């Protein structure tokens, strides 16, 4: 079951208007008013590129619609430890603008961006947009929050298309423009990035914990032609030994877009198919959008020309009851999208939302376990009008929040929390709802829209408070109908070290469609991904508590390290693994290892941190390093699904703890089921839930092992020496 986490921050402010005199607010410990600016204290302040000494910043030159807004009309207040709010009110929606005198070495955050992690000297728009080709600095998931290496974070509380000028127009100032009636800016002290991210996500929302099964590999196609295609995916993943828990049926699957009724012209026996899918240890996820079509384009999918309704069967009902967003004349707003022409559900209308949730419920009753929430970017809205009267400028990103939140209610109520959302468009308000994916990327090594860009985008998402982010394995937009085995292998290696391995491409190929070498590589990394489920889920639990993402850009934990700040294609995966995916056609790459001692996961070689090493990387090898003395919680490699099942090996009570060599430092971790593991030089103490335990020493030449005072039999396999025993409450393993 997934667990919702909610935070409530008590807030009050004195309302001010452009025409009213506001009493002078009291200064706080972190902010104070000056004649024409707000002074911001930054503990641990680090001078930026201007090199000027100081202890903080000035927020200055506040304007509304081009007119000065005196600082004494702003209200400042401390919300919590290290968190300060600044607000100002106007009589109408208009453009606020303000500046901060900051010339930092780096600005990180602002959402999922595909080109850079460090946004210094860039102008970043807080607008969601669907760009199938080169992404540039565009995004599906803008987050109006950044962290500065001078030691603070800033969140502009808006769903509008704010503009962040990060020293692009001025070498000395960050300037921000935001459409709003009420300006709300939250300044967050650090100086450490993890502390800033923790404080931000405590307010904005932290990642919910989805069900276990969503952390196993997913297999999908651009489209399934019929029952046989779905059954082929089910059967081949099992017969080829490819761990999988989710079958994703993308578009189309319904009689029309989005009628939520399975198409009998496409699937001949839906009840039988769903029953067999569930019995085989799979969950079913279905694609949809918030459009309902009144004029569907001729389908591009082969064989579908006469199978999809031109007008969806539920369009007229929604139009008659006023459930769609309106145009300026009060009629259903109609616009073109990639499946034709349709209208958008108006989620600001409670009746429309309830009706739509009932429509989605038809798919739930048919057996759906989750939904891929496609679309909802602001570029589709045009000149639309909403039932609650919200200014269209403020709906730029809010529409996606309403859409995804309405879906989350279905997950909680109709699926009783045991469901998953897979979200493309997000901002603050829905960035914490389960898993997110990176949209339409190309199946190539291009730095414009290929594999390199998704590595960077995923790290930027994590820095911005989106902890569970992934990308279509192989690249959605296939460049070759036959697929590119080399690219598929490299993307597989990267995906194995993301929160979810989700295979989807317009090539419509499964892992078995790229040749034997690619299939073997997929099997190797899918098995490793699955075996690391306890490690990954514990990292997801940490994200739910602190906002720390699973994929962690090096700058997040090494912000004072220049090389770490510059790294945008390698990352920490959870607390103890460092991943350096190969994102081009080479068979080696430079890897920067931060300070500390590291172990090459494949060879056992010890590598000192603080320098660059050249990693050999044949096509089936991902450069992967573990911290010395790390404890890696795993499950056995024969587990094929995380869905409870009697037909295939599923999650049971077997737990594996893999110990990396090192210099005998004491290490303590808590695993995903609450067990505490404490490691000393030659012992491991386990406290907590009973289990059938395997302790494995990776590369350590252990010669004798005892459990308490009783000797244990040592076994050997390709990964090292290991012992097995029944753990009950507390166990102490010693070795020499």
XYZ file of C-alpha atoms in Angstrom:
736
model
C 0.000 0.000 0.000
C 1.154 3.541 -0.620
C 1.248 6.008 2.250
C 0.251 9.652 1.893
C 2.298 12.264 3.708
C 0.844 15.701 4.392
C 2.399 18.686 6.052
C 0.532 21.729 7.335
C 2.417 24.948 8.041
C 0.588 27.563 10.071
C 0.829 30.856 8.180
C -0.649 34.318 8.693
C 0.083 37.632 7.076
C -1.113 41.218 7.022
C -2.953 41.941 3.795
C -1.621 44.912 1.899
C -2.757 46.502 -1.336
C -1.139 48.893 -3.721
C -3.356 51.673 -2.457
C -3.266 51.005 1.295
C -0.643 51.933 3.826
C 0.574 48.850 5.679
C 1.948 48.920 9.248
C 5.673 48.353 9.435
C 6.180 44.609 10.093
C 8.612 43.487 12.723
C 11.969 42.180 11.565
C 12.758 38.512 12.032
C 16.034 36.810 12.814
C 16.564 36.007 9.140
C 14.932 38.927 7.280
C 14.777 42.626 8.032
C 13.359 45.607 6.172
C 15.545 48.439 4.984
C 14.404 51.627 3.297
C 14.091 50.086 -0.152
C 15.093 46.437 0.266
C 14.848 43.335 2.418
C 18.069 42.101 4.008
C 18.346 38.305 4.001
C 20.691 36.588 6.449
C 22.554 33.580 5.026
C 24.344 31.536 7.698
C 27.486 30.016 6.227
C 27.373 32.548 3.387
C 29.917 31.844 0.645
C 30.898 34.715 -1.602
C 30.061 34.152 -5.241
C 31.875 35.193 -8.389
C 32.046 38.838 -7.367
C 34.181 37.791 -4.391
C 32.648 40.450 -2.164
C 32.619 39.670 1.549
C 29.241 39.538 3.201
C 26.846 37.674 5.435
C 23.738 37.700 3.289
C 21.722 39.138 0.424
C 19.514 42.090 -0.418
C 16.141 41.510 -2.064
C 15.545 44.794 -3.865
C 13.790 46.703 -6.646
C 10.344 45.172 -6.100
C 7.843 46.346 -8.717
C 4.271 45.550 -9.710
C 3.315 46.182 -13.332
C 6.458 48.271 -13.679
C 5.687 50.537 -10.719
C 7.850 50.494 -7.573
C 6.362 48.584 -4.676
C 7.921 50.011 -1.488
C 9.580 47.500 0.779
C 7.574 48.717 3.752
C 4.431 47.378 2.090
C 5.817 43.845 2.121
C 5.204 41.570 5.044
C 7.907 39.261 6.343
C 7.503 36.392 8.734
C 9.391 33.347 9.974
C 7.497 30.150 9.178
C 9.839 27.651 10.812
C 13.493 27.209 11.645
C 15.479 28.733 8.786
C 12.386 29.438 6.652
C 11.062 32.955 5.994
C 8.102 34.222 4.036
C 7.770 37.498 2.155
C 4.356 38.534 0.826
C 2.771 41.458 -0.956
C -0.745 41.973 -2.301
C -2.182 43.825 -5.266
C -5.751 44.455 -6.407
C -5.481 42.358 -9.540
C -3.255 39.852 -11.291
C -0.195 41.476 -12.772
C 3.561 41.084 -13.156
C 5.652 41.303 -10.026
C 9.372 41.694 -10.366
C 12.201 41.680 -7.837
C 15.944 41.088 -7.702
C 18.503 39.589 -5.326
C 22.116 40.709 -5.339
C 23.592 37.242 -5.785
C 26.406 36.189 -8.111
C 26.697 32.544 -7.162
C 28.975 29.945 -8.696
C 25.915 27.790 -9.239
C 22.116 27.767 -9.208
C 20.471 24.344 -9.075
C 16.857 23.226 -9.247
C 14.004 24.843 -11.222
C 12.683 21.447 -12.239
C 13.491 18.783 -14.776
C 15.743 20.467 -17.359
C 17.421 18.513 -20.136
C 20.450 20.668 -20.913
C 22.149 21.725 -17.668
C 22.117 21.292 -13.914
C 23.784 24.629 -13.201
C 21.569 27.454 -14.476
C 24.026 30.309 -13.959
C 23.729 32.876 -16.810
C 20.491 31.308 -18.067
C 16.926 32.578 -18.283
C 14.570 29.816 -17.132
C 10.805 29.875 -17.643
C 8.546 28.161 -15.135
C 6.267 26.810 -17.845
C 5.418 23.228 -18.782
C 5.686 22.459 -22.465
C 5.604 19.364 -24.646
C 8.615 19.421 -26.961
C 9.090 16.159 -28.816
C 12.371 17.288 -30.339
C 15.304 19.205 -28.850
C 14.342 20.161 -25.305
C 16.870 22.916 -24.586
C 16.006 24.363 -21.185
C 12.337 23.433 -21.649
C 10.562 21.005 -19.361
C 7.424 19.060 -18.616
C 7.997 19.659 -14.895
C 8.903 23.226 -13.896
C 9.533 23.839 -10.219
C 9.842 27.515 -9.114
C 12.550 26.717 -6.568
C 16.325 26.897 -6.723
C 19.345 26.529 -4.451
C 22.333 28.864 -4.628
C 25.898 27.907 -3.742
C 26.054 31.067 -1.657
C 23.966 29.077 0.836
C 20.215 29.675 0.465
C 17.162 28.403 -1.385
C 14.280 30.393 -2.854
C 10.759 29.247 -3.684
C 8.303 31.479 -5.546
C 4.915 30.015 -4.643
C 3.212 30.090 -8.041
C 1.745 27.927 -10.776
C 2.204 30.729 -13.306
C 4.971 31.066 -15.882
C 7.467 32.897 -13.719
C 10.788 33.864 -15.309
C 14.072 33.333 -13.470
C 16.976 35.390 -14.826
C 19.992 33.767 -13.185
C 22.669 36.444 -13.761
C 21.921 36.388 -17.480
C 21.038 40.086 -17.723
C 23.093 41.230 -14.751
C 26.337 39.772 -13.468
C 25.410 40.778 -9.928
C 21.672 40.073 -9.680
C 19.150 37.293 -9.951
C 15.882 38.800 -11.167
C 12.499 37.108 -11.050
C 9.223 38.029 -12.739
C 5.973 36.326 -11.748
C 2.321 36.957 -12.696
C 0.242 37.005 -9.510
C -2.175 39.010 -7.436
C -0.450 38.018 -4.233
C 3.303 37.684 -4.329
C 4.604 34.949 -2.032
C 8.337 34.256 -1.810
C 9.851 31.778 0.635
C 13.541 32.123 1.493
C 15.253 29.079 2.975
C 18.528 29.100 4.867
C 21.101 26.353 4.482
C 23.839 26.557 3.746
C 23.896 22.804 2.984
C 21.795 21.751 0.000
C 20.282 18.691 1.759
C 19.044 20.944 4.574
C 17.550 23.404 2.065
C 15.863 20.589 0.125
C 14.529 19.096 3.346
C 13.018 22.435 4.373
C 11.550 23.071 0.917
C 9.922 19.644 0.558
C 8.515 19.880 4.094
C 6.390 22.739 2.725
C 5.882 21.744 -0.915
C 5.307 18.024 -0.312
C 7.529 14.960 -0.295
C 7.274 11.893 -2.477
C 4.528 9.473 -1.591
C 5.494 5.832 -1.216
C 3.978 3.800 -4.046
C 3.381 0.047 -3.680
C 6.293 -2.367 -3.762
C 5.332 -3.774 -7.157
C 5.855 -0.446 -8.934
C 9.598 -0.743 -8.167
C 9.999 -3.843 -10.353
C 10.684 -3.525 -14.121
C 7.835 -2.413 -16.396
C 7.352 -3.658 -19.966
C 5.292 -1.672 -22.466
C 4.925 -0.941 -26.161
C 3.966 2.158 -28.084
C 0.827 0.177 -28.887
C -0.479 -3.373 -28.514
C -2.423 -4.531 -31.539
C -4.404 -7.218 -29.752
C -4.573 -9.699 -26.874
C -1.750 -11.723 -28.426
C 0.710 -8.820 -28.155
C -0.037 -8.417 -24.453
C 0.268 -12.142 -23.875
C 3.585 -12.213 -25.715
C 4.971 -9.586 -23.320
C 3.689 -11.579 -20.363
C 5.006 -14.928 -21.533
C 8.388 -13.842 -22.879
C 9.371 -11.930 -19.771
C 8.705 -15.080 -17.761
C 10.226 -17.676 -20.093
C 13.343 -15.549 -20.702
C 13.890 -14.919 -16.984
C 13.261 -11.168 -17.168
C 11.872 -9.864 -13.858
C 8.724 -7.823 -14.462
C 5.772 -6.708 -12.361
C 3.994 -4.222 -14.647
C 2.531 -4.478 -18.133
C 1.870 -1.010 -19.565
C -0.741 -0.687 -22.311
C -0.216 2.667 -23.959
C -2.421 4.304 -26.568
C -4.745 3.192 -27.996
C -6.729 0.742 -25.890
C -10.182 2.327 -25.611
C -13.050 2.647 -28.083
C -12.222 6.347 -28.406
C -9.954 8.909 -26.738
C -10.722 8.862 -23.674
C -13.876 6.781 -23.354
C -12.376 4.448 -20.708
C -14.037 1.427 -22.298
C -11.786 -1.303 -23.667
C -12.002 -1.554 -27.446
C -13.531 -4.895 -28.547
C -12.091 -4.319 -32.049
C -8.630 -4.448 -30.463
C -9.018 -6.837 -27.517
C -11.316 -9.829 -27.916
C -11.376 -11.079 -24.299
C -10.519 -8.362 -21.801
C -11.806 -10.182 -18.679
C -9.785 -13.287 -19.571
C -6.706 -11.253 -20.418
C -6.804 -9.268 -17.176
C -7.454 -12.405 -15.114
C -4.450 -14.192 -16.658
C -2.260 -11.122 -16.324
C -2.978 -10.815 -12.612
C -2.614 -14.560 -12.053
C 0.844 -14.459 -13.652
C 2.102 -11.847 -11.178
C 1.593 -8.696 -13.248
C -0.160 -5.401 -12.595
C -1.855 -3.476 -15.412
C -1.182 0.219 -16.074
C -3.191 2.090 -18.731
C -2.388 5.272 -20.666
C -4.807 8.200 -20.822
C -5.038 11.998 -21.048
C -7.520 14.628 -19.881
C -8.790 15.202 -23.441
C -12.000 13.702 -24.781
C -12.104 13.692 -28.563
C -14.787 14.974 -30.882
C -12.677 14.475 -34.007
C -10.004 11.785 -33.960
C -7.308 11.830 -36.618
C -6.706 8.721 -38.702
C -4.609 6.546 -36.390
C -0.957 6.160 -37.386
C -0.773 2.748 -35.724
C -0.795 -0.042 -38.287
C -4.176 -1.744 -38.541
C -6.129 0.825 -36.527
C -7.572 2.974 -39.332
C -11.150 1.774 -38.711
C -10.903 0.729 -35.058
C -11.064 4.046 -33.155
C -14.270 6.083 -32.788
C -14.032 9.474 -34.507
C -16.027 11.014 -31.650
C -15.596 9.465 -28.234
C -18.809 7.980 -26.867
C -18.764 10.203 -23.772
C -18.005 13.542 -25.496
C -21.588 14.741 -25.963
C -22.550 13.980 -22.355
C -19.621 16.005 -21.039
C -20.370 18.884 -23.410
C -24.074 18.955 -22.523
C -23.351 19.191 -18.800
C -20.639 21.838 -19.106
C -17.787 19.593 -17.981
C -15.242 20.971 -20.445
C -13.038 24.033 -20.240
C -14.747 26.863 -22.159
C -13.699 29.207 -24.924
C -14.345 32.973 -24.779
C -17.909 32.452 -26.020
C -18.775 29.892 -23.346
C -18.655 26.877 -25.652
C -16.437 23.815 -25.071
C -12.870 24.836 -25.756
C -11.612 22.699 -28.643
C -7.992 22.305 -29.661
C -5.709 19.995 -31.558
C -3.430 17.503 -29.891
C -1.534 14.541 -31.323
C -4.604 12.256 -31.436
C -6.862 14.743 -33.190
C -9.200 17.388 -31.800
C -10.887 17.387 -28.443
C -11.821 19.245 -25.299
C -10.215 19.338 -21.858
C -12.001 18.341 -18.666
C -12.409 21.352 -16.373
C -11.109 20.119 -13.028
C -12.029 23.429 -11.361
C -15.672 22.339 -11.756
C -16.432 19.823 -8.953
C -19.218 18.187 -10.958
C -16.940 17.742 -13.970
C -14.231 16.224 -11.824
C -16.645 13.769 -10.190
C -18.106 12.743 -13.565
C -14.640 12.217 -15.022
C -13.540 10.140 -12.024
C -16.559 7.907 -12.636
C -15.437 7.529 -16.246
C -11.928 6.510 -15.188
C -13.579 4.143 -12.735
C -14.831 2.072 -15.680
C -11.204 1.140 -16.398
C -10.568 0.406 -12.725
C -13.544 -1.960 -12.688
C -12.133 -3.636 -15.802
C -8.886 -4.386 -13.941
C -6.547 -1.395 -14.219
C -4.037 -1.090 -11.352
C -2.624 2.284 -12.314
C -2.564 4.998 -14.939
C -0.036 6.772 -17.090
C -1.116 10.424 -16.853
C 0.018 11.804 -20.189
C -0.298 15.383 -21.419
C -1.606 18.420 -19.384
C 1.285 20.753 -20.279
C 0.414 24.424 -20.387
C 1.061 24.830 -24.112
C -2.205 22.974 -24.867
C -4.444 25.363 -22.955
C -4.578 28.272 -25.353
C -7.167 30.969 -24.616
C -9.241 28.785 -22.299
C -11.665 29.786 -19.536
C -12.113 27.844 -16.296
C -15.198 27.400 -14.134
C -13.638 28.859 -10.987
C -12.594 32.026 -12.825
C -8.844 31.510 -12.342
C -6.803 33.870 -14.479
C -5.412 31.816 -17.410
C -1.902 33.020 -16.569
C -2.140 31.218 -13.236
C -3.416 28.011 -14.879
C -0.257 27.530 -16.922
C 0.963 24.753 -14.617
C -2.000 24.448 -12.248
C -4.022 22.379 -14.706
C -1.602 19.456 -14.403
C -1.811 19.669 -10.612
C -5.608 19.402 -10.734
C -5.518 16.544 -13.275
C -2.988 14.430 -11.411
C -4.522 15.144 -8.012
C -7.918 13.989 -9.299
C -6.235 10.767 -10.407
C -4.573 10.332 -7.015
C -8.011 10.437 -5.399
C -8.999 7.513 -7.626
C -5.893 5.593 -6.569
C -6.713 6.150 -2.909
C -10.473 5.550 -3.061
C -11.076 3.075 -5.870
C -7.773 1.163 -5.654
C -7.451 1.581 -1.884
C -3.955 2.997 -2.243
C -2.569 -0.081 -4.021
C -2.115 1.674 -7.343
C 0.339 3.841 -9.225
C 0.352 7.110 -11.131
C 2.955 7.646 -13.837
C 3.049 11.391 -14.472
C 4.489 13.458 -17.341
C 3.527 17.014 -16.406
C 4.059 18.372 -12.895
C 4.890 21.320 -10.699
C 4.663 22.081 -6.982
C 1.425 20.506 -5.815
C 1.717 17.219 -7.725
C 5.472 16.690 -7.991
C 5.213 14.325 -5.020
C 2.553 12.000 -6.452
C 4.312 8.699 -7.103
C 6.461 8.283 -10.206
C 7.257 10.730 -12.974
C 8.760 10.134 -16.396
C 10.701 12.367 -18.713
C 8.431 12.556 -21.755
C 9.366 12.048 -25.391
C 13.093 11.480 -25.736
C 14.857 10.215 -28.835
C 16.476 6.800 -29.125
C 20.004 8.067 -29.760
C 23.100 9.433 -28.058
C 22.299 13.016 -29.050
C 23.038 15.733 -26.466
C 19.948 17.516 -27.823
C 17.267 14.950 -26.903
C 18.898 11.560 -26.419
C 20.340 9.517 -23.586
C 22.669 12.256 -22.246
C 19.734 14.613 -21.737
C 17.651 12.237 -19.627
C 20.548 11.627 -17.240
C 20.800 15.377 -16.634
C 17.017 15.858 -16.470
C 16.597 13.165 -13.861
C 19.247 14.720 -11.639
C 17.685 18.165 -12.000
C 14.311 16.696 -11.082
C 15.800 15.224 -7.927
C 17.420 18.490 -6.883
C 14.002 20.125 -7.331
C 12.092 17.781 -5.025
C 10.996 15.067 -7.500
C 12.552 11.962 -5.987
C 10.928 9.238 -8.109
C 11.773 10.141 -11.721
C 12.608 7.882 -14.642
C 12.659 7.878 -18.467
C 11.392 5.518 -21.172
C 14.031 2.794 -21.435
C 15.541 2.882 -24.908
C 14.184 6.329 -25.750
C 10.550 6.744 -26.747
C 11.126 8.145 -30.243
C 12.810 5.256 -32.017
C 15.178 6.425 -34.723
C 15.514 2.997 -36.390
C 12.586 0.608 -36.862
C 14.933 -2.279 -36.066
C 16.300 -0.575 -32.968
C 19.902 0.190 -32.017
C 21.336 -2.603 -29.819
C 24.250 -0.482 -28.584
C 21.965 2.339 -27.463
C 19.502 -0.121 -25.940
C 22.262 -1.703 -23.855
C 23.556 1.629 -22.564
C 20.054 2.892 -21.790
C 19.294 -0.371 -19.991
C 22.342 0.088 -17.768
C 21.278 3.624 -16.879
C 17.635 2.663 -16.281
C 18.638 -0.118 -13.904
C 19.935 2.634 -11.620
C 16.839 4.791 -11.691
C 13.761 4.385 -9.482
C 11.970 2.309 -12.155
C 12.967 0.451 -15.337
C 10.118 1.255 -17.714
C 10.572 -0.060 -21.264
C 8.706 1.862 -23.988
C 9.589 2.876 -27.546
C 7.920 3.579 -30.866
C 10.001 0.708 -32.261
C 7.507 -1.511 -30.386
C 10.331 -3.921 -29.571
C 10.677 -5.909 -26.388
C 14.083 -6.657 -24.831
C 14.154 -9.751 -27.046
C 13.935 -7.622 -30.197
C 17.469 -6.140 -30.171
C 19.561 -9.293 -30.531
C 21.098 -11.804 -28.129
C 23.781 -9.516 -26.673
C 21.251 -6.818 -25.890
C 18.859 -9.371 -24.375
C 21.593 -10.751 -22.126
C 22.536 -7.257 -21.002
C 18.914 -6.430 -20.275
C 18.548 -9.629 -18.245
C 21.737 -8.899 -16.268
C 20.679 -5.382 -15.292
C 16.969 -6.105 -14.808
C 17.938 -8.858 -12.362
C 20.343 -6.500 -10.572
C 17.681 -3.768 -10.483
C 15.169 -6.179 -8.973
C 17.665 -7.581 -6.475
C 18.368 -4.047 -5.248
C 14.686 -3.465 -4.469
C 15.288 -3.230 -0.680
C 18.075 -0.707 -1.236
C 15.942 1.362 -3.618
C 12.830 1.236 -1.459
C 14.795 2.348 1.603
C 16.003 5.311 -0.468
C 12.371 6.045 -1.396
C 11.491 5.970 2.299
C 14.246 8.505 2.931
C 12.802 10.691 0.164
C 9.406 10.546 1.881
C 11.017 11.733 5.126
C 13.609 14.294 3.973
C 13.094 14.988 0.247
C 16.467 13.422 -0.644
C 16.028 11.865 -4.118
C 17.109 8.359 -5.109
C 19.258 9.692 -7.986
C 21.436 12.335 -6.360
C 23.482 14.787 -8.384
C 26.965 15.003 -6.867
C 26.466 18.699 -6.130
C 23.635 17.818 -3.780
C 26.046 16.295 -1.283
C 29.340 17.873 -2.352
C 28.368 21.474 -3.113
C 31.776 22.868 -2.168
C 33.576 20.503 -4.547
C 34.072 22.229 -7.911
C 34.251 18.987 -9.882
C 31.134 17.675 -8.185
C 29.295 20.891 -9.088
C 30.232 20.388 -12.737
C 29.160 16.729 -12.961
C 25.861 16.320 -14.802
C 26.185 12.763 -16.141
C 27.117 10.793 -13.011
C 25.356 10.569 -9.682
C 24.925 8.874 -6.362
C 22.224 6.236 -6.428
C 20.934 6.118 -2.882
C 23.515 6.644 -0.147
C 26.257 4.177 -1.135
C 26.451 3.664 -4.919
C 27.971 5.959 -7.537
C 26.783 5.488 -11.116
C 28.558 6.820 -14.210
C 26.465 5.732 -17.220
C 28.117 5.617 -20.626
C 26.100 8.101 -22.690
C 27.969 7.917 -25.983
C 29.418 5.234 -28.262
C 32.692 4.869 -26.363
C 33.788 1.897 -24.276
C 35.418 3.930 -21.519
C 34.707 7.180 -19.741
C 36.193 9.497 -17.108
C 34.566 9.233 -13.693
C 35.016 11.733 -10.886
C 34.864 10.076 -7.474
C 34.288 12.483 -4.577
C 36.336 12.272 -1.413
C 36.361 8.941 0.424
C 37.270 5.383 -0.496
C 35.391 3.635 -3.279
C 35.176 0.039 -4.518
C 34.742 -0.846 -8.182
C 31.578 -2.944 -7.945
C 32.639 -5.326 -10.711
C 36.335 -5.875 -9.964
C 36.687 -5.092 -6.253
C 39.468 -2.603 -6.965
C 39.884 0.081 -4.289
C 39.863 3.628 -5.687
C 40.648 6.722 -3.651
C 38.222 9.592 -4.071
C 38.980 13.207 -4.878
C 40.221 12.537 -8.407
C 39.193 11.370 -11.879
C 39.624 7.756 -12.918
C 39.176 6.292 -16.397
C 36.666 3.466 -16.256
C 36.760 0.660 -18.797
C 33.219 0.038 -19.992
C 32.652 -2.700 -22.557
C 29.109 -2.644 -23.914
C 27.711 -4.775 -21.113
C 29.467 -2.909 -18.272
C 28.177 0.140 -16.430
C 30.848 2.005 -14.421
C 29.588 1.436 -10.873
C 31.251 2.126 -7.536
C 30.273 1.467 -3.926
C 31.450 3.161 -0.774
C 33.995 1.105 1.110
C 32.421 -0.836 3.998
C 28.937 -0.352 2.552
C 26.055 -2.691 3.411
C 23.804 -3.225 0.385
C 20.382 -4.731 1.244
C 19.084 -6.988 -1.549
C 16.732 -9.880 -2.336
C 17.658 -13.113 -4.155
C 18.133 -12.915 -7.894
C 15.458 -15.520 -8.647
C 12.604 -13.134 -7.712
C 10.653 -12.391 -10.901
C 7.840 -10.195 -9.566
C 7.026 -8.006 -6.579
C 3.337 -8.821 -6.989
C 2.231 -11.556 -4.583
C 1.990 -14.660 -6.757
C 1.849 -18.443 -6.563
C 2.735 -18.968 -10.228
C 6.155 -17.328 -10.260
C 8.870 -16.577 -7.697
C 7.808 -13.430 -5.853
C 8.926 -11.458 -2.818
C 9.155 -13.700 0.237
C 11.037 -13.589 3.561
C 14.527 -14.052 2.081
C 16.847 -11.077 2.561
C 20.420 -10.609 1.339
C 22.983 -8.243 2.872
C 26.008 -7.677 0.669
C 29.114 -6.356 2.439
C 31.704 -4.367 0.497
C 35.347 -4.426 1.586
C 36.977 -1.404 3.180
C 39.106 -0.149 6.009
C 36.841 -1.565 8.739
C 34.847 1.573 9.485
C 31.761 1.143 11.664
C 28.571 1.403 9.574
C 24.919 1.334 10.667
C 21.902 1.308 8.358
C 18.158 0.676 8.655
C 16.638 -1.467 5.929
C 13.234 -0.979 4.308
C 11.509 -3.233 6.849
C 13.004 -1.443 9.850
C 15.849 -3.805 10.691
C 18.974 -2.169 12.070
C 22.277 -3.518 10.762
C 25.479 -2.484 12.553
C 28.791 -3.448 11.004
C 32.145 -3.409 12.779
C 35.561 -4.679 11.649
C 34.654 -8.377 11.791
C 31.028 -8.532 12.843
C 27.509 -7.684 11.732
C 24.617 -7.311 14.177
C 21.055 -7.533 12.838
C 18.102 -6.385 14.936
C 14.488 -6.557 13.841
C 11.965 -8.525 11.830
C 12.525 -12.246 11.316
C 13.849 -13.368 7.929
C 15.806 -16.003 6.079
C 19.113 -14.123 5.774
C 22.061 -14.383 3.423
C 25.207 -12.423 4.308
C 27.565 -12.086 1.364
C 31.125 -10.740 1.409
C 31.820 -9.228 -1.986
C 35.572 -9.585 -2.674
C 36.518 -10.202 0.984
C 38.458 -13.494 1.525
C 36.453 -14.631 4.563
C 37.629 -17.990 5.966
C 35.367 -18.700 8.951
C 31.970 -17.431 10.131
C 29.939 -17.887 13.301
C 26.373 -17.010 14.242
C 26.653 -16.232 17.924
C 28.984 -19.059 18.961
C 27.852 -21.553 16.324
C 29.892 -21.992 13.128
C 28.133 -21.402 9.803
C 28.891 -23.166 6.546
C 30.599 -20.922 3.991
C 29.473 -21.080 0.370
C 31.046 -19.561 -2.720
C 29.579 -18.260 -5.973
C 30.577 -15.759 -8.625
C 29.783 -12.794 -6.369
C 31.831 -13.916 -3.361
C 31.512 -16.008 -0.212
C 28.265 -16.177 1.747
C 26.382 -17.792 4.621
C 22.675 -18.442 5.164
C 20.688 -18.652 8.390
C 17.310 -18.006 9.983
C 17.289 -14.621 11.671
C 14.957 -14.281 14.660
C 14.889 -10.892 16.339
C 18.612 -10.425 16.888
C 21.572 -12.082 15.174
C 25.305 -11.486 15.505
C 27.518 -12.730 12.685
C 31.307 -12.741 13.211
C 34.045 -13.662 10.758
C 37.735 -13.825 10.143
